[in-house]
Amino acid sequence: MIQSPQPSQERAKRSSDYVDDVPLPPLRKPVYILLQDHDRAERLAQQLEFFGLGVHALATAEAFCAAMRGRLPAAIVMDVDFSGPGCGLLLAAQAQLGLDQAVPLLFFSLHETDTPTRLAAVRAGGQAFMTGTLEASSLLEKVEMLTNATQYDPFRVLIIDDSRTQALHTERVLNSAGMITRSLTEPIRAMAELADFQPDLIILDLYMPDCTGPELAKVIRHNDRYVSVPIIYLSAEDDLNKQLDAMSEGGDDFLTKPVRSRQLLTTVRNRAVRARHLKARMVRDSLTGLYNHTHILQLLEDCRLRARREQQPLSFAMLDIDHFKKINDRHGHPMGDRVIKSLALFLKQRLRKTDYIGRYGGEEFAIVLPNTPLSAAYKVLDEIRRRFAEIIYPAQPHDLHCTFSAGVVQLDQAHDALSMASAADEALYRAKHAGRNCVVRVDPA
Ligand SMILES: [Mg+2]
């Protein structure tokens, strides 16, 4: 489900998010789709609905204009020749006039096109161009890309400074630029705060009573997980030698107080952007963008500790695409990759923002569901399983359908991350033996 993280006072309620019924995700803004072949647009819309995306196939220019007046979509998919040769280009360009922010626009042409058409598409504000067979999962992938590009995921900055006044001032500057901050006046609590807050970047004071900034930087760097989190010193110290000493102890930058807001923001933003890129390469799988094997297990362990601390339920699931070898053998590896990517997208669309999804192995996925009891996790996964089986992959000589099997477990007293994973794997194995295309849950003894 797509849900924003909830404030802590609602924590008690969270465990029931999945319980009452299996809610479909609250749909994000819809996508408007306009093709010359309206039946095709309708079929595509239906396919995209399986991914949890709200899609309106619009049949006429008038219907499109009315829809645009009513509600701006997440994206527009427009056939260049909708309602006449080249008319789609014009219509899309007109629709963007007078908007505060352009709506992501994707052009489509049934046939391969010439450069002038593509140029016209760029001038009409098109951010992507697709030709040939429009397939739901590759279209969704494009839409995801375009809408994420315009989505802003705020940076998280941890400020460690014994002066509350200074920390508050820094927080205010960063907050004004939309960053999320937390400040800590007792450096001794830094490691717990890091684990809990998972900042993109740390701003560190040089002189504090319990320990110095460089000492703390060393402690932070001793933990593999935080080796690449940028540390920026912010201090009134203006002795260059002392600054350089501090920098050589695990720091990335040194800002001298008083610092201009703009300099602080630029430094923080540049460092944070680079750190995010680097981190994504370390923890994400390159085909699907999901977390990789190592990181999903790390996240499971983080969630396990939190679940214990907060006495909340935690579920964990393993999924495996059925007969995957056959798909590769019959249709080739590109089709196999497409199915893997489409299941990845499907899971991203269908699960909550607070759930963690990983690619565990070749065609195997792992999902961490915090604050979720087993019965609710089972229902959600079974609903996803049912829906996923309805997706059609255009292929020769016959269109392709795929299914997956899954095993799901809930955290119990004896579990650590690895034993929980192997219990889920065992349940998955049982699902395979029960004939595949099913979810097996392991109820606590
Ligand atoms: Mg100080």
XYZ file of C-alpha atoms and ligand atoms in Angstrom:
446
model
C 0.000 0.000 0.000
C 1.210 3.479 -0.637
C 1.030 5.177 2.718
C 3.041 7.881 4.310
C 4.770 7.083 7.584
C 2.464 7.741 10.473
C 3.142 9.917 13.483
C 4.230 8.036 16.564
C 1.041 8.645 18.530
C -0.670 6.465 15.966
C 1.776 3.663 16.497
C -0.697 1.522 18.369
C -3.086 1.701 15.448
C -0.542 0.797 12.831
C -0.551 -2.912 13.397
C -4.118 -2.992 12.156
C -3.325 -1.326 8.817
C -3.580 -4.611 7.010
C -6.136 -6.244 9.251
C -9.706 -5.065 8.687
C -9.916 -6.047 5.072
C -7.261 -6.275 2.438
C -7.413 -2.720 1.221
C -6.216 -1.930 -2.250
C -3.645 0.794 -2.089
C -5.100 4.258 -2.062
C -4.450 5.029 -5.687
C -2.068 7.771 -6.440
C -3.095 10.370 -8.951
C -4.422 8.728 -12.107
C -2.649 8.465 -15.435
C -4.504 9.661 -18.537
C -4.005 7.534 -21.592
C -5.068 8.501 -25.129
C -4.514 6.174 -28.071
C -5.831 6.148 -31.624
C -7.047 2.651 -30.908
C -9.325 3.301 -27.951
C -10.001 -0.387 -27.292
C -6.312 -0.892 -26.912
C -6.134 2.010 -24.475
C -8.936 0.417 -22.442
C -7.142 -2.924 -22.317
C -3.905 -1.249 -21.299
C -5.720 0.719 -18.612
C -7.118 -2.508 -17.236
C -3.660 -4.089 -17.157
C -2.187 -1.084 -15.401
C -4.966 -1.270 -12.812
C -3.564 -4.649 -11.800
C -0.398 -2.815 -10.812
C -2.484 -0.586 -8.583
C -2.255 2.407 -10.875
C -5.371 4.472 -11.534
C -5.689 4.882 -15.287
C -8.310 6.679 -17.360
C -8.473 5.820 -21.049
C -9.944 8.887 -22.711
C -11.660 8.583 -26.081
C -11.861 12.183 -27.294
C -9.985 15.472 -27.096
C -12.984 16.996 -25.320
C -12.978 14.264 -22.680
C -9.254 14.870 -22.168
C -9.663 18.638 -21.738
C -12.506 18.112 -19.290
C -10.435 15.601 -17.321
C -7.483 18.012 -17.207
C -9.742 20.756 -15.872
C -11.122 18.385 -13.260
C -7.911 16.838 -11.949
C -4.295 16.951 -13.023
C -2.956 13.445 -13.613
C 0.303 11.869 -12.421
C 1.286 11.557 -16.089
C -0.147 11.685 -19.604
C 0.400 8.956 -22.196
C -0.449 10.425 -25.603
C -0.485 8.871 -29.059
C 1.155 11.431 -31.389
C -1.636 10.754 -33.891
C -4.514 10.850 -31.404
C -7.619 12.315 -33.120
C -5.724 12.885 -36.371
C -2.165 12.805 -37.762
C 0.099 14.810 -35.432
C -2.895 16.103 -33.454
C -1.846 14.352 -30.253
C 1.311 16.470 -30.123
C -0.706 19.655 -30.357
C -3.295 18.553 -27.840
C -0.665 17.624 -25.241
C 1.215 20.888 -25.728
C -1.987 22.906 -25.290
C -2.893 20.977 -22.153
C 0.387 22.021 -20.516
C -0.174 25.740 -21.133
C -0.680 27.770 -17.993
C 0.159 24.933 -15.584
C 2.394 25.836 -12.639
C 4.278 22.620 -13.037
C 4.408 20.498 -16.184
C 2.724 17.106 -15.996
C 5.070 14.253 -16.995
C 4.265 13.525 -20.617
C 4.990 10.376 -22.556
C 4.393 10.167 -26.293
C 3.579 7.023 -28.155
C 3.622 6.143 -31.810
C 2.444 2.849 -33.226
C 5.043 3.077 -35.976
C 8.693 4.029 -35.861
C 8.930 7.782 -36.418
C 11.234 10.277 -38.052
C 13.370 12.866 -36.303
C 11.003 15.806 -37.004
C 8.205 14.001 -35.163
C 10.477 13.204 -32.238
C 11.686 16.792 -32.210
C 8.095 18.008 -32.214
C 7.449 15.674 -29.287
C 10.343 17.180 -27.335
C 9.081 20.694 -28.109
C 5.598 19.708 -26.985
C 7.095 18.843 -23.599
C 7.425 15.094 -24.087
C 9.837 13.485 -21.632
C 9.752 10.013 -23.140
C 8.838 8.435 -26.442
C 7.691 4.879 -26.960
C 6.960 3.028 -30.165
C 5.560 -0.355 -31.154
C 3.748 -2.625 -28.741
C 2.765 -0.777 -25.620
C 3.094 -3.237 -22.809
C 1.761 -2.525 -19.335
C 4.876 -3.243 -17.313
C 7.311 -1.317 -19.507
C 4.894 1.591 -19.683
C 4.546 1.550 -15.916
C 8.303 1.522 -15.570
C 8.526 4.676 -17.701
C 5.723 6.369 -15.786
C 7.415 5.465 -12.493
C 10.652 6.950 -13.736
C 9.043 10.171 -14.903
C 6.940 10.685 -11.801
C 9.773 9.828 -9.426
C 11.956 12.366 -11.197
C 9.517 15.048 -10.157
C 8.991 13.640 -6.701
C 11.091 15.040 -3.931
C 12.441 12.707 -1.339
C 13.743 14.991 1.411
C 17.252 14.601 2.799
C 17.655 13.559 6.416
C 20.321 15.331 8.430
C 21.479 14.504 11.944
C 23.011 17.431 13.866
C 25.270 16.628 16.807
C 26.139 19.703 18.850
C 26.276 20.284 22.603
C 24.794 23.747 22.116
C 21.060 23.434 21.695
C 20.858 26.986 20.356
C 23.373 26.272 17.611
C 21.670 22.966 16.744
C 18.269 24.644 16.553
C 19.636 27.351 14.283
C 21.134 24.770 11.915
C 17.880 22.812 11.963
C 15.903 25.907 11.035
C 18.131 26.653 8.052
C 17.918 23.086 6.759
C 14.182 22.790 7.429
C 13.577 25.943 5.416
C 14.990 24.061 2.424
C 12.660 21.105 3.046
C 15.194 18.828 4.754
C 14.246 16.609 7.666
C 16.458 17.098 10.706
C 17.087 15.703 14.132
C 19.474 17.118 16.672
C 21.409 15.496 19.446
C 23.147 17.350 22.267
C 24.674 14.261 23.915
C 27.174 12.735 21.496
C 27.233 9.543 23.547
C 23.800 8.622 22.145
C 24.954 9.028 18.549
C 25.025 5.362 17.488
C 21.479 4.639 18.661
C 20.264 7.791 16.945
C 22.027 6.845 13.700
C 20.421 3.416 13.665
C 16.998 4.858 14.343
C 17.051 7.936 12.094
C 19.234 6.645 9.218
C 20.426 10.087 8.140
C 21.836 10.925 4.711
C 24.383 13.183 6.355
C 25.770 14.234 9.748
C 26.674 17.733 10.907
C 29.127 17.506 13.765
C 30.386 20.022 16.315
C 34.115 20.002 17.058
C 34.152 20.656 20.791
C 31.734 18.911 23.103
C 32.076 17.983 26.806
C 31.834 14.158 26.647
C 33.897 13.591 23.534
C 35.295 15.623 20.667
C 33.885 15.657 17.147
C 36.843 13.791 15.616
C 36.607 11.096 18.308
C 32.946 10.611 17.546
C 33.641 10.595 13.787
C 36.075 7.728 14.329
C 33.506 5.778 16.343
C 30.965 6.283 13.563
C 33.414 5.204 10.868
C 34.239 2.031 12.787
C 30.774 0.789 11.882
C 30.691 -0.496 8.299
C 27.183 0.776 7.771
C 28.179 4.375 8.274
C 31.485 4.409 6.444
C 30.037 6.452 3.595
C 27.675 8.799 5.457
C 29.149 12.291 4.927
C 30.257 14.095 8.071
C 30.483 17.881 7.948
C 32.139 19.709 10.818
C 30.508 22.961 11.817
C 32.555 24.934 14.326
C 33.892 28.366 15.229
C 37.403 26.902 15.167
C 39.323 28.941 12.603
C 42.789 27.454 13.068
C 43.401 25.782 9.711
C 45.679 23.123 11.230
C 42.993 22.074 13.681
C 40.454 22.028 10.868
C 42.679 19.781 8.761
C 43.304 17.472 11.715
C 39.570 17.102 12.156
C 39.072 16.484 8.435
C 41.599 13.684 8.441
C 39.618 11.961 11.195
C 36.673 10.816 9.127
C 35.249 14.216 8.178
C 34.292 15.295 4.660
C 34.022 19.067 4.997
C 34.665 21.847 7.454
C 32.398 24.860 7.741
C 33.483 27.728 9.961
C 30.891 29.579 12.015
C 29.296 31.918 11.330
C 28.310 30.196 8.113
C 26.027 31.716 5.520
C 22.773 29.788 5.091
C 23.337 29.390 1.407
C 26.792 27.901 1.898
C 25.484 25.481 4.512
C 22.627 24.387 2.254
C 24.778 23.972 -0.849
C 27.411 21.955 1.010
C 24.835 19.719 2.643
C 22.875 19.199 -0.557
C 25.906 18.353 -2.713
C 27.295 15.906 -0.207
C 23.912 14.292 0.386
C 23.177 13.841 -3.330
C 26.483 12.093 -3.896
C 26.069 9.956 -0.813
C 22.646 8.812 -1.988
C 23.996 7.764 -5.379
C 26.791 5.868 -3.756
C 24.495 4.205 -1.259
C 22.028 3.180 -3.967
C 24.846 1.396 -5.763
C 25.804 -0.395 -2.599
C 22.410 -1.543 -1.377
C 20.249 -1.851 -4.503
C 19.925 -4.532 -7.136
C 20.702 -3.074 -10.549
C 17.974 -4.846 -12.553
C 15.010 -4.055 -10.309
C 16.155 -1.210 -8.068
C 15.028 -3.297 -5.084
C 17.313 -3.854 -2.088
C 19.941 -6.518 -2.636
C 20.294 -9.741 -0.658
C 22.699 -8.377 1.961
C 20.751 -5.206 2.581
C 17.308 -6.760 2.881
C 18.684 -9.062 5.588
C 20.185 -6.039 7.316
C 16.795 -4.303 7.152
C 15.109 -7.425 8.515
C 17.508 -7.334 11.463
C 16.837 -3.590 12.051
C 13.098 -4.213 11.958
C 13.393 -7.224 14.234
C 15.151 -5.165 16.895
C 12.611 -2.376 16.589
C 9.696 -4.817 16.732
C 11.085 -6.287 19.968
C 11.643 -2.860 21.466
C 8.212 -1.557 20.561
C 6.464 -4.897 21.050
C 4.946 -4.813 17.588
C 4.395 -7.747 15.240
C 6.723 -8.215 12.280
C 6.228 -10.466 9.268
C 8.662 -11.634 6.637
C 7.940 -13.267 3.291
C 9.886 -14.976 0.536
C 8.518 -15.156 -3.010
C 9.683 -17.162 -5.981
C 8.410 -16.940 -9.561
C 6.970 -20.281 -10.686
C 8.562 -22.195 -13.563
C 10.964 -19.380 -14.189
C 13.410 -21.593 -16.040
C 10.710 -22.424 -18.564
C 10.105 -18.736 -19.219
C 13.785 -18.212 -19.918
C 14.048 -21.348 -22.045
C 10.968 -20.689 -24.131
C 11.047 -16.923 -24.465
C 14.666 -15.976 -23.805
C 16.377 -14.116 -20.986
C 15.061 -10.662 -21.928
C 11.539 -11.970 -21.251
C 12.739 -13.490 -17.974
C 14.180 -10.113 -16.964
C 10.941 -8.408 -17.947
C 8.929 -10.704 -15.681
C 11.329 -10.108 -12.783
C 11.168 -6.352 -13.288
C 7.427 -6.402 -13.566
C 7.013 -8.365 -10.323
C 9.371 -5.866 -8.671
C 7.225 -2.968 -9.878
C 4.078 -4.813 -8.932
C 5.290 -5.289 -5.363
C 6.406 -1.667 -5.109
C 2.983 -0.513 -6.229
C 1.030 -2.882 -4.041
C 2.884 -2.740 -0.741
C 3.115 0.113 1.757
C 5.941 2.626 1.676
C 6.912 1.315 5.094
C 7.474 -2.237 3.794
C 10.896 -3.245 2.484
C 11.257 -5.256 -0.705
C 14.427 -7.023 -1.759
C 15.606 -9.175 -4.617
C 16.885 -12.148 -2.709
C 18.287 -14.131 -5.599
C 17.622 -14.711 -9.311
C 13.840 -14.947 -9.339
C 13.437 -14.835 -5.584
C 12.157 -11.859 -3.580
C 12.029 -11.027 0.119
C 9.623 -8.685 1.868
C 9.837 -7.215 5.368
C 6.472 -6.077 6.714
C 6.880 -4.053 9.905
C 3.958 -3.706 12.346
C 2.108 -6.474 10.551
C 0.741 -9.667 12.086
C 0.921 -12.916 10.141
C -2.766 -13.061 9.208
C -2.655 -9.603 7.644
C 0.610 -10.285 5.820
C -0.841 -13.502 4.446
C -3.949 -11.751 3.154
C -1.981 -9.027 1.430
C 0.405 -11.476 -0.214
C -2.379 -13.730 -1.342
C -4.189 -10.773 -2.892
C -0.968 -9.759 -4.675
C -0.498 -13.331 -5.868
C -4.019 -13.435 -7.295
C -3.613 -10.097 -9.066
C -0.147 -10.807 -10.422
C -1.448 -13.932 -12.164
C -3.817 -11.714 -14.185
C -1.033 -9.785 -15.899
C -0.514 -10.615 -19.552
C 2.910 -10.468 -21.176
C 2.597 -10.210 -24.946
C 4.668 -13.032 -26.447
C 4.801 -15.390 -29.415
C 3.074 -17.704 -30.173
C 0.924 -17.215 -27.063
C 0.726 -14.462 -24.509
C 2.390 -15.311 -21.257
C 0.969 -15.463 -17.728
C 3.153 -15.882 -14.665
C 2.550 -16.852 -11.084
C 4.596 -16.968 -7.918
C 4.702 -19.016 -4.733
C 5.375 -17.526 -1.321
C 6.088 -18.423 2.282
C 5.393 -16.047 5.144
C 6.323 -16.090 8.835
C 5.881 -13.865 11.856
C 8.648 -12.934 14.263
C 8.661 -15.078 17.392
C 10.820 -15.062 20.516
C 13.433 -17.482 19.202
C 14.019 -15.766 15.871
C 16.991 -13.829 14.668
C 17.083 -12.449 11.115
C 18.656 -15.559 9.614
C 16.397 -18.095 11.293
C 13.392 -16.014 10.296
C 14.581 -16.017 6.699
C 15.127 -19.749 6.680
C 11.676 -20.352 8.195
C 10.156 -18.277 5.375
C 12.245 -20.180 2.855
C 10.953 -23.463 4.235
C 7.371 -22.237 3.914
C 8.119 -21.205 0.336
C 9.426 -24.685 -0.343
C 6.164 -26.107 0.971
C 4.206 -23.749 -1.295
C 6.155 -25.078 -4.274
C 5.355 -28.645 -3.271
C 1.702 -27.838 -2.730
C 1.454 -27.140 -6.456
C 2.802 -23.568 -6.718
C 0.813 -20.331 -7.182
C -0.052 -20.228 -3.488
C 1.068 -18.645 -0.221
C 1.987 -20.813 2.774
C 1.991 -19.262 6.238
C 3.783 -20.684 9.242
C 1.700 -20.133 12.344
C 3.695 -19.792 15.558
C 3.923 -23.050 17.517
Mg 30.396 22.782 21.169
